[in-house]
Short mmCIF file of C-alpha atoms and ligand atoms in Angstrom, two decimals:
data_model
loop_
_atom_site.label_atom_id
_atom_site.label_comp_id
_atom_site.label_asym_id
_atom_site.label_seq_id
_atom_site.Cartn_x
_atom_site.Cartn_y
_atom_site.Cartn_z
CA MET Y 1 -13.42 93.33 62.72
CA ARG Y 2 -15.30 96.44 63.64
CA TYR Y 3 -14.50 100.01 62.40
CA ARG Y 4 -15.08 103.24 64.11
CA SER Y 5 -15.09 106.88 62.94
CA THR Y 6 -12.29 109.17 63.99
CA ARG Y 7 -14.96 111.73 64.99
CA GLY Y 8 -16.94 109.25 67.01
CA LEU Y 9 -20.40 110.29 65.91
CA ALA Y 10 -21.06 107.77 63.06
CA PRO Y 11 -22.19 104.21 63.53
CA GLN Y 12 -19.52 101.45 63.84
CA LEU Y 13 -19.41 99.42 60.68
CA ASP Y 14 -17.92 96.02 59.50
CA PHE Y 15 -15.49 95.63 56.64
CA GLU Y 16 -18.02 95.62 53.79
CA GLY Y 17 -19.65 98.68 55.42
CA VAL Y 18 -16.41 100.75 55.34
CA LEU Y 19 -15.45 99.48 51.92
CA ARG Y 20 -18.75 100.83 50.45
CA THR Y 21 -19.05 103.93 52.71
CA GLY Y 22 -15.73 105.75 52.33
CA LEU Y 23 -16.12 108.97 54.38
CA ALA Y 24 -18.08 108.48 57.65
CA ARG Y 25 -21.42 110.34 58.03
CA ASP Y 26 -19.86 112.54 60.77
CA GLY Y 27 -17.12 113.68 58.38
CA GLY Y 28 -14.55 111.36 59.95
CA LEU Y 29 -12.53 108.55 58.62
CA TYR Y 30 -13.01 104.93 59.53
CA VAL Y 31 -10.24 103.10 61.43
CA PRO Y 32 -10.14 99.54 62.94
CA ALA Y 33 -11.49 99.46 66.42
CA GLU Y 34 -8.41 97.49 67.20
CA ILE Y 35 -5.26 96.94 65.15
CA PRO Y 36 -4.38 93.27 64.94
CA ALA Y 37 -0.87 92.48 66.29
CA LEU Y 38 1.42 89.92 64.86
CA THR Y 39 3.99 88.14 67.03
CA LYS Y 40 7.71 88.09 65.99
CA ASP Y 41 7.33 84.39 64.94
CA ALA Y 42 4.31 85.26 62.82
CA ILE Y 43 6.28 88.02 61.13
CA ALA Y 44 9.26 85.75 60.60
CA ALA Y 45 7.00 83.25 58.88
CA LEU Y 46 6.01 85.87 56.26
CA ALA Y 47 9.48 86.02 54.76
CA GLY Y 48 9.70 84.64 51.28
CA LEU Y 49 5.97 84.28 50.70
CA SER Y 50 4.61 85.14 47.28
CA TYR Y 51 3.13 88.61 47.22
CA GLU Y 52 -0.32 87.07 46.91
CA ASP Y 53 0.15 84.80 49.94
CA LEU Y 54 1.53 87.66 51.92
CA THR Y 55 -1.43 89.81 51.00
CA PHE Y 56 -3.83 87.14 52.20
CA ALA Y 57 -2.04 86.89 55.51
CA ILE Y 58 -2.00 90.64 56.06
CA VAL Y 59 -5.54 91.52 54.91
CA LYS Y 60 -7.39 88.57 56.38
CA PRO Y 61 -7.83 89.90 59.95
CA PHE Y 62 -9.04 93.28 58.54
CA VAL Y 63 -11.53 91.71 56.19
CA GLY Y 64 -12.82 89.38 58.94
CA GLY Y 65 -15.53 87.02 57.85
CA ALA Y 66 -16.77 89.09 54.95
CA PHE Y 67 -15.53 86.54 52.39
CA ASP Y 68 -14.52 82.98 52.61
CA ASP Y 69 -10.79 82.26 52.22
CA PHE Y 70 -10.98 80.74 48.86
CA ALA Y 71 -12.93 83.76 47.49
CA LEU Y 72 -10.47 86.17 49.07
CA ARG Y 73 -7.45 84.39 47.61
CA GLU Y 74 -9.10 84.51 44.23
CA MET Y 75 -9.70 88.26 44.48
CA ILE Y 76 -6.06 88.80 45.44
CA ALA Y 77 -4.78 86.62 42.51
CA SER Y 78 -6.95 88.57 39.99
CA ALA Y 79 -5.80 91.96 41.45
CA TYR Y 80 -2.13 91.34 40.92
CA ALA Y 81 -2.10 88.98 37.85
CA PRO Y 82 -1.54 91.89 35.40
CA PHE Y 83 1.45 93.25 37.12
CA GLY Y 84 4.62 93.22 35.01
CA HIS Y 85 6.86 91.83 37.70
CA ILE Y 86 6.55 88.49 39.45
CA ALA Y 87 7.61 89.92 42.76
CA ARG Y 88 4.91 92.61 42.40
CA ALA Y 89 6.76 95.10 44.62
CA PRO Y 90 10.52 94.28 44.09
CA ILE Y 91 13.31 96.07 45.97
CA VAL Y 92 16.38 97.38 44.23
CA GLN Y 93 19.55 98.35 46.03
CA ILE Y 94 20.77 101.87 45.09
CA GLY Y 95 23.43 102.42 47.73
CA PRO Y 96 25.31 100.74 50.58
CA ASN Y 97 22.32 100.65 52.83
CA ASP Y 98 19.71 102.31 50.55
CA PHE Y 99 16.89 100.58 48.69
CA LEU Y 100 14.12 101.47 46.40
CA LEU Y 101 10.75 99.72 46.70
CA GLU Y 102 9.39 99.69 43.20
CA LEU Y 103 5.65 100.08 43.31
CA PHE Y 104 5.17 100.99 39.61
CA HIS Y 105 4.92 97.56 37.97
CA GLY Y 106 1.08 97.62 37.94
CA PRO Y 107 -1.00 98.38 34.83
CA THR Y 108 -1.01 102.17 35.25
CA LEU Y 109 2.59 102.48 36.38
CA ALA Y 110 1.91 104.03 39.90
CA PHE Y 111 1.53 102.56 43.34
CA LYS Y 112 -2.20 103.23 43.34
CA ASP Y 113 -2.69 100.05 41.29
CA PHE Y 114 -1.92 97.98 44.35
CA ALA Y 115 -4.90 99.26 46.32
CA MET Y 116 -7.28 100.09 43.50
CA ARG Y 117 -7.09 96.70 41.81
CA LEU Y 118 -7.81 94.89 45.15
CA VAL Y 119 -10.62 97.28 45.95
CA ALA Y 120 -12.28 96.66 42.62
CA GLN Y 121 -12.38 92.93 43.29
CA LEU Y 122 -13.69 93.49 46.81
CA PHE Y 123 -16.41 95.86 45.65
CA SER Y 124 -17.60 93.43 42.99
CA ALA Y 125 -17.64 90.51 45.37
CA SER Y 126 -19.56 92.45 47.90
CA LEU Y 127 -22.13 93.52 45.34
CA GLU Y 128 -22.37 89.92 44.09
CA LYS Y 129 -23.40 88.90 47.60
CA SER Y 130 -25.94 91.69 48.23
CA GLY Y 131 -27.25 92.12 44.76
CA GLY Y 132 -27.64 95.61 43.15
CA ARG Y 133 -25.10 97.82 41.37
CA MET Y 134 -22.98 100.81 42.38
CA THR Y 135 -21.84 103.92 40.57
CA ILE Y 136 -18.38 105.13 41.34
CA VAL Y 137 -17.76 108.74 40.68
CA GLY Y 138 -14.27 110.39 41.24
CA ALA Y 139 -12.18 113.34 40.43
CA THR Y 140 -8.57 112.97 39.51
CA SER Y 141 -5.53 114.98 38.78
CA GLY Y 142 -4.06 111.88 37.09
CA ASP Y 143 -2.91 108.70 38.88
CA THR Y 144 -6.05 107.86 40.85
CA GLY Y 145 -8.25 108.12 37.79
CA SER Y 146 -6.21 105.95 35.60
CA ALA Y 147 -5.79 103.39 38.38
CA ALA Y 148 -9.58 103.35 38.93
CA ILE Y 149 -10.54 103.05 35.28
CA GLU Y 150 -8.05 100.27 34.68
CA ALA Y 151 -9.04 98.42 37.85
CA PHE Y 152 -12.80 98.50 37.32
CA ALA Y 153 -12.84 97.88 33.57
CA ASN Y 154 -15.20 94.95 32.97
CA VAL Y 155 -15.75 94.46 36.66
CA PRO Y 156 -19.42 93.32 37.15
CA HIS Y 157 -22.05 95.35 38.93
CA VAL Y 158 -20.06 98.58 38.91
CA GLU Y 159 -20.12 101.61 36.59
CA VAL Y 160 -17.28 104.12 36.89
CA PHE Y 161 -17.19 107.80 35.90
CA ILE Y 162 -13.86 109.64 36.27
CA LEU Y 163 -13.64 113.40 36.00
CA PHE Y 164 -10.41 115.01 34.97
CA PRO Y 165 -9.51 118.56 34.10
CA ASP Y 166 -9.38 118.82 30.29
CA GLY Y 167 -5.88 119.51 29.05
CA ARG Y 168 -4.32 119.39 32.53
CA VAL Y 169 -3.26 115.91 32.91
CA SER Y 170 -0.19 114.37 31.15
CA GLU Y 171 -0.67 112.52 27.91
CA VAL Y 172 0.25 109.10 29.49
CA GLN Y 173 -2.29 109.72 32.25
CA ARG Y 174 -5.04 110.84 29.81
CA ARG Y 175 -4.55 107.92 27.47
CA GLN Y 176 -4.57 105.46 30.36
CA MET Y 177 -8.00 106.81 31.16
CA THR Y 178 -9.40 107.12 27.59
CA THR Y 179 -8.09 103.95 25.95
CA PRO Y 180 -9.65 101.03 27.90
CA ALA Y 181 -12.45 99.69 25.82
CA ALA Y 182 -14.66 98.39 28.58
CA GLU Y 183 -18.26 99.79 28.47
CA ASN Y 184 -18.57 100.26 32.28
CA VAL Y 185 -15.88 102.87 32.57
CA HIS Y 186 -16.12 106.42 31.45
CA ALA Y 187 -13.45 109.14 31.18
CA LEU Y 188 -14.95 112.64 31.37
CA ALA Y 189 -12.83 115.65 30.47
CA ILE Y 190 -14.20 118.60 32.30
CA GLU Y 191 -13.87 122.25 31.28
CA GLY Y 192 -11.97 123.56 34.35
CA ASP Y 193 -9.23 122.56 36.81
CA PHE Y 194 -8.93 119.78 39.36
CA ASP Y 195 -10.82 121.84 42.00
CA THR Y 196 -13.67 122.24 39.51
CA CYS Y 197 -13.86 118.49 39.05
CA GLN Y 198 -13.75 117.92 42.82
CA ALA Y 199 -16.50 120.44 43.36
CA LEU Y 200 -18.77 118.66 40.85
CA VAL Y 201 -18.18 115.31 42.54
CA LYS Y 202 -18.93 116.81 46.00
CA ALA Y 203 -22.13 118.32 44.61
CA LEU Y 204 -23.23 114.82 43.38
CA PHE Y 205 -22.49 113.30 46.80
CA ASN Y 206 -24.51 116.11 48.53
CA ASP Y 207 -27.56 115.43 46.34
CA HIS Y 208 -29.01 112.66 48.55
CA ALA Y 209 -31.72 111.71 46.17
CA PHE Y 210 -29.39 111.36 43.25
CA ARG Y 211 -26.82 109.51 45.50
CA ASP Y 212 -29.42 106.85 46.48
CA THR Y 213 -30.94 106.30 43.01
CA VAL Y 214 -27.63 105.63 41.34
CA GLY Y 215 -25.88 103.96 44.35
CA LEU Y 216 -23.05 106.40 44.42
CA ALA Y 217 -19.75 105.35 45.95
CA GLY Y 218 -16.22 106.77 46.15
CA VAL Y 219 -12.90 105.09 45.94
CA ASN Y 220 -10.66 107.98 46.94
CA SER Y 221 -7.67 107.55 49.16
CA ILE Y 222 -9.55 107.83 52.46
CA ASN Y 223 -11.29 104.51 51.78
CA TRP Y 224 -10.05 102.14 54.46
CA ALA Y 225 -9.72 99.25 52.02
CA ARG Y 226 -7.12 101.20 49.97
CA VAL Y 227 -5.08 101.83 53.14
CA MET Y 228 -5.34 98.13 53.97
CA ALA Y 229 -3.95 96.98 50.64
CA GLN Y 230 -0.94 99.30 50.98
CA VAL Y 231 0.06 97.85 54.37
CA VAL Y 232 1.17 94.67 52.51
CA TYR Y 233 4.22 95.97 50.65
CA TYR Y 234 5.77 97.42 53.83
CA PHE Y 235 5.87 93.87 55.18
CA ALA Y 236 7.12 92.54 51.87
CA ALA Y 237 10.10 94.94 51.84
CA ALA Y 238 10.94 94.79 55.56
CA THR Y 239 10.89 90.96 55.73
CA ALA Y 240 13.01 90.69 52.60
CA LEU Y 241 15.63 92.85 54.33
CA GLY Y 242 15.65 90.99 57.67
CA ALA Y 243 12.62 92.02 59.72
CA PRO Y 244 11.57 91.03 62.39
CA PHE Y 245 15.23 90.51 63.34
CA ARG Y 246 16.39 93.82 61.94
CA LYS Y 247 14.83 97.28 62.01
CA VAL Y 248 14.18 99.16 58.79
CA ALA Y 249 13.15 102.75 57.95
CA PHE Y 250 10.95 103.93 55.14
CA THR Y 251 10.80 107.24 53.24
CA VAL Y 252 7.46 107.88 51.58
CA PRO Y 253 6.73 110.60 49.05
CA THR Y 254 3.48 111.96 50.46
CA GLY Y 255 0.43 113.88 49.34
CA ASN Y 256 -2.83 112.78 50.92
CA PHE Y 257 -1.01 110.68 53.55
CA GLY Y 258 -2.63 107.36 52.55
CA ASN Y 259 0.56 105.56 51.64
CA VAL Y 260 2.66 106.63 54.67
CA TYR Y 261 -0.25 106.09 57.04
CA ALA Y 262 -0.46 102.49 55.74
CA GLY Y 263 3.11 102.16 56.92
CA SER Y 264 2.15 103.24 60.42
CA ILE Y 265 -0.44 100.40 60.43
CA ALA Y 266 2.28 97.86 59.49
CA ARG Y 267 4.28 99.33 62.38
CA ALA Y 268 1.35 99.11 64.75
CA MET Y 269 0.85 95.44 63.75
CA GLY Y 270 4.42 94.70 65.01
CA LEU Y 271 6.79 95.36 61.98
CA PRO Y 272 10.00 96.86 63.37
CA VAL Y 273 9.84 100.22 61.57
CA GLU Y 274 12.34 102.56 63.19
CA LYS Y 275 10.92 105.66 61.44
CA LEU Y 276 8.41 106.59 58.74
CA VAL Y 277 9.84 109.59 56.86
CA ILE Y 278 7.37 111.94 55.29
CA ALA Y 279 8.77 113.38 52.11
CA THR Y 280 7.00 116.46 50.74
CA ASN Y 281 7.64 118.67 47.71
CA GLN Y 282 7.34 122.48 47.99
CA ASN Y 283 3.77 121.91 49.17
CA ASP Y 284 5.08 121.13 52.60
CA ILE Y 285 2.16 121.37 54.97
CA LEU Y 286 3.04 118.08 56.65
CA HIS Y 287 6.73 118.88 56.99
CA ARG Y 288 5.86 122.25 58.52
CA CYS Y 289 3.37 120.56 60.91
CA LEU Y 290 5.86 117.97 62.13
CA THR Y 291 8.46 120.75 62.63
CA THR Y 292 6.37 123.48 64.22
CA GLY Y 293 3.16 121.76 65.48
CA ILE Y 294 1.08 124.15 63.42
CA TYR Y 295 -1.16 122.78 60.63
CA ARG Y 296 -2.26 125.58 58.38
CA PRO Y 297 -3.16 125.09 54.60
CA GLU Y 298 -1.70 127.52 52.11
CA ALA Y 299 -2.33 127.85 48.44
CA VAL Y 300 -1.12 124.95 46.29
CA ARG Y 301 1.98 125.66 44.09
CA PRO Y 302 2.23 123.32 41.10
CA SER Y 303 5.35 121.27 41.10
CA LEU Y 304 7.24 118.65 39.17
CA SER Y 305 5.65 115.97 41.40
CA PRO Y 306 1.89 116.88 40.80
CA SER Y 307 0.47 113.86 42.55
CA MET Y 308 1.77 115.40 45.85
CA ASP Y 309 0.40 118.88 45.22
CA ILE Y 310 -2.11 119.01 47.96
CA GLN Y 311 -3.48 121.64 50.36
CA VAL Y 312 -5.18 119.52 52.93
CA SER Y 313 -3.91 116.02 53.58
CA SER Y 314 -7.01 114.01 54.13
CA ASN Y 315 -5.62 110.83 55.71
CA PHE Y 316 -3.54 112.82 58.22
CA GLU Y 317 -6.71 112.91 60.31
CA ARG Y 318 -6.09 109.25 61.00
CA ALA Y 319 -2.57 109.81 62.29
CA LEU Y 320 -3.89 112.72 64.42
CA PHE Y 321 -6.51 110.47 65.84
CA GLU Y 322 -3.86 108.07 66.97
CA ALA Y 323 -1.48 110.85 68.26
CA LEU Y 324 -4.37 112.15 70.30
CA GLY Y 325 -4.73 108.75 72.04
CA ARG Y 326 -7.96 108.24 70.03
CA ASP Y 327 -9.65 111.04 71.73
CA GLU Y 328 -12.61 111.77 69.30
CA ALA Y 329 -13.71 114.99 71.03
CA GLU Y 330 -10.29 116.49 70.95
CA LEU Y 331 -9.99 115.61 67.17
CA ARG Y 332 -13.35 117.13 66.50
CA ALA Y 333 -12.16 120.35 68.17
CA LEU Y 334 -9.08 120.42 65.96
CA MET Y 335 -11.11 119.80 62.84
CA ASP Y 336 -13.38 122.69 63.75
CA GLU Y 337 -10.30 124.88 64.01
CA LEU Y 338 -9.03 123.70 60.67
CA GLY Y 339 -12.37 124.86 59.17
CA LYS Y 340 -11.37 128.33 60.46
CA GLY Y 341 -7.89 128.22 58.99
CA GLY Y 342 -5.64 125.93 60.88
CA PHE Y 343 -4.76 124.38 64.27
CA CYS Y 344 -1.87 124.06 66.64
CA LEU Y 345 -1.21 120.51 67.98
CA PRO Y 346 -0.96 119.87 71.64
CA GLN Y 347 2.59 119.07 72.79
CA THR Y 348 1.75 115.47 73.72
CA ALA Y 349 0.25 114.77 70.32
CA LEU Y 350 3.20 116.35 68.48
CA ARG Y 351 5.58 114.07 70.56
CA ALA Y 352 3.42 111.01 69.69
CA LEU Y 353 3.62 111.97 66.03
CA ARG Y 354 7.39 112.36 66.08
CA SER Y 355 7.84 109.03 67.75
CA VAL Y 356 6.48 107.40 64.52
CA TYR Y 357 7.19 110.02 61.75
CA SER Y 358 9.89 112.40 60.88
CA SER Y 359 9.74 114.63 57.82
CA GLY Y 360 11.65 116.51 55.14
CA ARG Y 361 11.07 118.65 52.09
CA ALA Y 362 12.52 118.78 48.58
CA SER Y 363 12.60 121.87 46.47
CA GLU Y 364 12.14 121.72 42.71
CA GLU Y 365 15.97 122.07 42.12
CA GLU Y 366 16.78 119.36 44.58
CA THR Y 367 14.22 117.03 42.94
CA LEU Y 368 15.86 117.55 39.44
CA ALA Y 369 19.34 117.21 40.99
CA THR Y 370 18.39 113.86 42.67
CA ILE Y 371 17.06 112.46 39.43
CA ALA Y 372 20.32 113.31 37.77
CA ARG Y 373 22.49 112.01 40.68
CA VAL Y 374 20.73 108.65 41.01
CA HIS Y 375 21.01 108.19 37.23
CA GLY Y 376 24.65 108.93 37.47
CA GLU Y 377 25.26 106.64 40.42
CA THR Y 378 23.14 103.70 39.38
CA GLY Y 379 21.91 104.10 35.88
CA LEU Y 380 18.28 104.13 37.01
CA LEU Y 381 15.81 106.71 36.07
CA VAL Y 382 13.39 107.74 38.83
CA CYS Y 383 10.17 109.63 38.62
CA PRO Y 384 9.98 113.15 40.28
CA HIS Y 385 7.91 111.90 43.20
CA THR Y 386 10.44 109.19 43.99
CA ALA Y 387 13.11 111.79 43.62
CA VAL Y 388 11.46 113.88 46.33
CA GLY Y 389 11.56 110.76 48.55
CA LEU Y 390 15.18 110.10 47.75
CA THR Y 391 16.25 113.73 48.48
CA VAL Y 392 14.61 113.59 51.92
CA ALA Y 393 15.86 109.94 52.56
CA ALA Y 394 19.47 111.05 52.03
CA GLN Y 395 19.03 113.59 54.99
CA ALA Y 396 17.11 111.11 57.21
CA ARG Y 397 19.38 108.05 56.96
CA ARG Y 398 20.73 106.53 60.19
CA PRO Y 399 23.74 104.32 60.29
CA GLY Y 400 23.02 100.57 60.42
CA ILE Y 401 19.37 100.90 59.48
CA PRO Y 402 18.36 100.03 55.93
CA MET Y 403 16.46 102.95 54.39
CA ILE Y 404 13.75 101.92 51.93
CA THR Y 405 12.39 104.69 49.70
CA LEU Y 406 9.09 104.03 47.98
CA ALA Y 407 9.22 104.47 44.23
CA THR Y 408 5.63 105.59 43.72
CA ALA Y 409 5.49 105.89 39.91
CA HIS Y 410 7.38 104.71 36.77
CA PRO Y 411 9.69 107.43 35.31
CA ALA Y 412 7.86 107.05 31.91
CA LYS Y 413 4.63 108.41 33.55
CA PHE Y 414 6.44 111.78 34.08
CA PRO Y 415 8.87 111.88 31.18
CA ASP Y 416 9.21 115.67 31.00
CA ALA Y 417 10.78 116.01 34.42
CA VAL Y 418 13.07 113.08 33.85
CA GLU Y 419 14.16 114.39 30.55
CA LYS Y 420 14.75 117.93 31.96
CA ALA Y 421 16.98 116.40 34.69
CA THR Y 422 18.88 113.81 32.62
CA GLY Y 423 18.37 114.60 28.91
CA ILE Y 424 16.90 111.11 28.56
CA ARG Y 425 13.21 110.51 27.81
CA PRO Y 426 12.31 107.28 29.63
CA PRO Y 427 10.46 104.79 27.40
CA LEU Y 428 7.23 103.12 28.37
CA PRO Y 429 7.56 99.47 29.41
CA LEU Y 430 6.91 97.05 26.43
CA ARG Y 431 3.45 96.04 27.70
CA LEU Y 432 2.33 99.58 27.30
CA ALA Y 433 4.40 100.50 24.27
CA ASP Y 434 1.42 100.84 21.95
CA LEU Y 435 -0.44 103.30 24.34
CA PHE Y 436 0.00 106.13 21.88
CA GLU Y 437 -1.53 104.14 19.05
CA ARG Y 438 -4.64 103.07 20.93
CA SER Y 439 -7.84 104.83 20.12
CA GLU Y 440 -9.35 107.11 22.78
CA ARG Y 441 -12.80 107.43 24.04
CA VAL Y 442 -13.66 110.48 26.15
CA SER Y 443 -16.66 112.79 26.68
CA ARG Y 444 -16.08 116.50 27.06
CA LEU Y 445 -18.52 118.14 29.53
CA PRO Y 446 -18.95 121.69 30.76
CA ALA Y 447 -18.50 122.18 34.54
CA ASP Y 448 -22.29 121.93 35.15
CA VAL Y 449 -23.84 119.54 37.76
CA THR Y 450 -27.14 119.05 35.89
CA THR Y 451 -25.31 118.06 32.61
CA LEU Y 452 -23.17 115.76 34.60
CA LYS Y 453 -26.22 114.08 36.40
CA ASN Y 454 -27.91 113.59 33.03
CA TYR Y 455 -24.83 112.10 31.48
CA ILE Y 456 -24.51 109.63 34.33
CA ARG Y 457 -28.27 108.68 34.30
CA SER Y 458 -28.30 108.18 30.64
CA HIS Y 459 -25.26 105.84 30.62
CA LEU Y 460 -26.61 103.91 33.55
CA GLU Y 461 -29.80 103.17 31.56
CA ALA Y 462 -27.82 102.17 28.56
CA PHE Y 463 -25.71 99.66 30.41
CA ALA Y 464 -28.39 98.38 32.88
C1 PLP D 1 -0.86 109.52 44.92
C2 PLP D 1 0.66 109.59 44.67
C3 PLP D 1 1.48 110.09 45.73
C4 PLP D 1 0.94 110.51 47.08
O1 PLP D 1 0.42 109.39 47.75
P1 PLP D 1 -0.55 109.68 49.09
O2 PLP D 1 -1.00 108.30 49.46
O3 PLP D 1 -1.60 110.55 48.64
O4 PLP D 1 0.39 110.29 50.12
C5 PLP D 1 2.85 110.09 45.49
N1 PLP D 1 3.40 109.67 44.26
C6 PLP D 1 2.60 109.30 43.28
C7 PLP D 1 3.24 108.87 41.98
C8 PLP D 1 1.22 109.21 43.38
O5 PLP D 1 0.45 108.80 42.35
#
């Protein structure tokens, strides 16, 4: 499998190349040169497989010959072994034709475990083949960092440094980053906000000498391998509910567009997905774009669903690329305009987007009301991100088509919002019940690039 950049000016790469590269050198995102299509019979044969066997079947064509089948199966098994549910991504019925796809049974209680744990295995295997080490540095507002630290703990050949804004992540998120005892993962509390952390990471990547000496790599949501891993659960849910013989629809609580974009890949591979519904909170740039055709970032307003508080939705570029008929020059022109404040989509591209996606927005009040309603109707507690999804799903539902809403985090990861809506503080699952007793290990650093570089260098020497 070959991968090309959405902007057309970076070299094509194979799977391992895109795994390790992340952002393309021309500023674009890597996408498969061709999306593998599955026949109806092939999709029918996926029903009832274990999640691990299904993952193998879906990711194999994307990974190509990078690893032998046995090795790939072993990586998949290690990735999902610590999940707290044998189905890995179970579906739960919450209404006559409404379902929740529970993606929070991984170790850090959010859907990001699905992709991050597989990516950690793939990284390690790739480095095992080529020799050498890599240093992963990332900034997080919570869920990505905890998933990365957990996924890479004790993974050979990789050292991980995660920057988070001191005092601005939830206690559960912080403890998930600071309590793993593995020596190759480092949680860094930075004096500043998320943007400060992100600016520091960017500065490291822009220092090419530093980047090369430490073998810097990123695992943010634009990494193709993360998208790939997320395609799997769309197949799991749809085939369990009757695909390929019945159409389904998905509603996806969306921030950086990685998760919902993975759904569009499943659709392009042949899964009969009637619609992918983009659900946004009050930071509704994607909903506005689908409604008006104008994509213009505004200031972020903090919400009850913080993992969706974004200004620019990075993976949206991949959807635009498809909507523009894979016209790289036209995409580059739009991205130039975005640099100057925003762009207006050509009518054909807007029509193409609307044929795959629809969208909706949930206010803060609606989010709380949905948490309370779902609790009253089903006894289930849902996290605020999931509630944004359920609010929008209720408007987007079509008769006869099962609506599957992605439950992106466990309610106990965002207990304050759940308690505010229902009066009930959701308890952590048993396997994490001692999280608040575990000892924490964290370094506090000022928002200074030189200090950060020195910190990373000295820790790499210590663990070499
Ligand atoms: C990351 C995250 C999202 C947003 O996912 P994207 O792939 O960025 O659209 C939604 N909900 C939760 C709980 C998350 O952690």
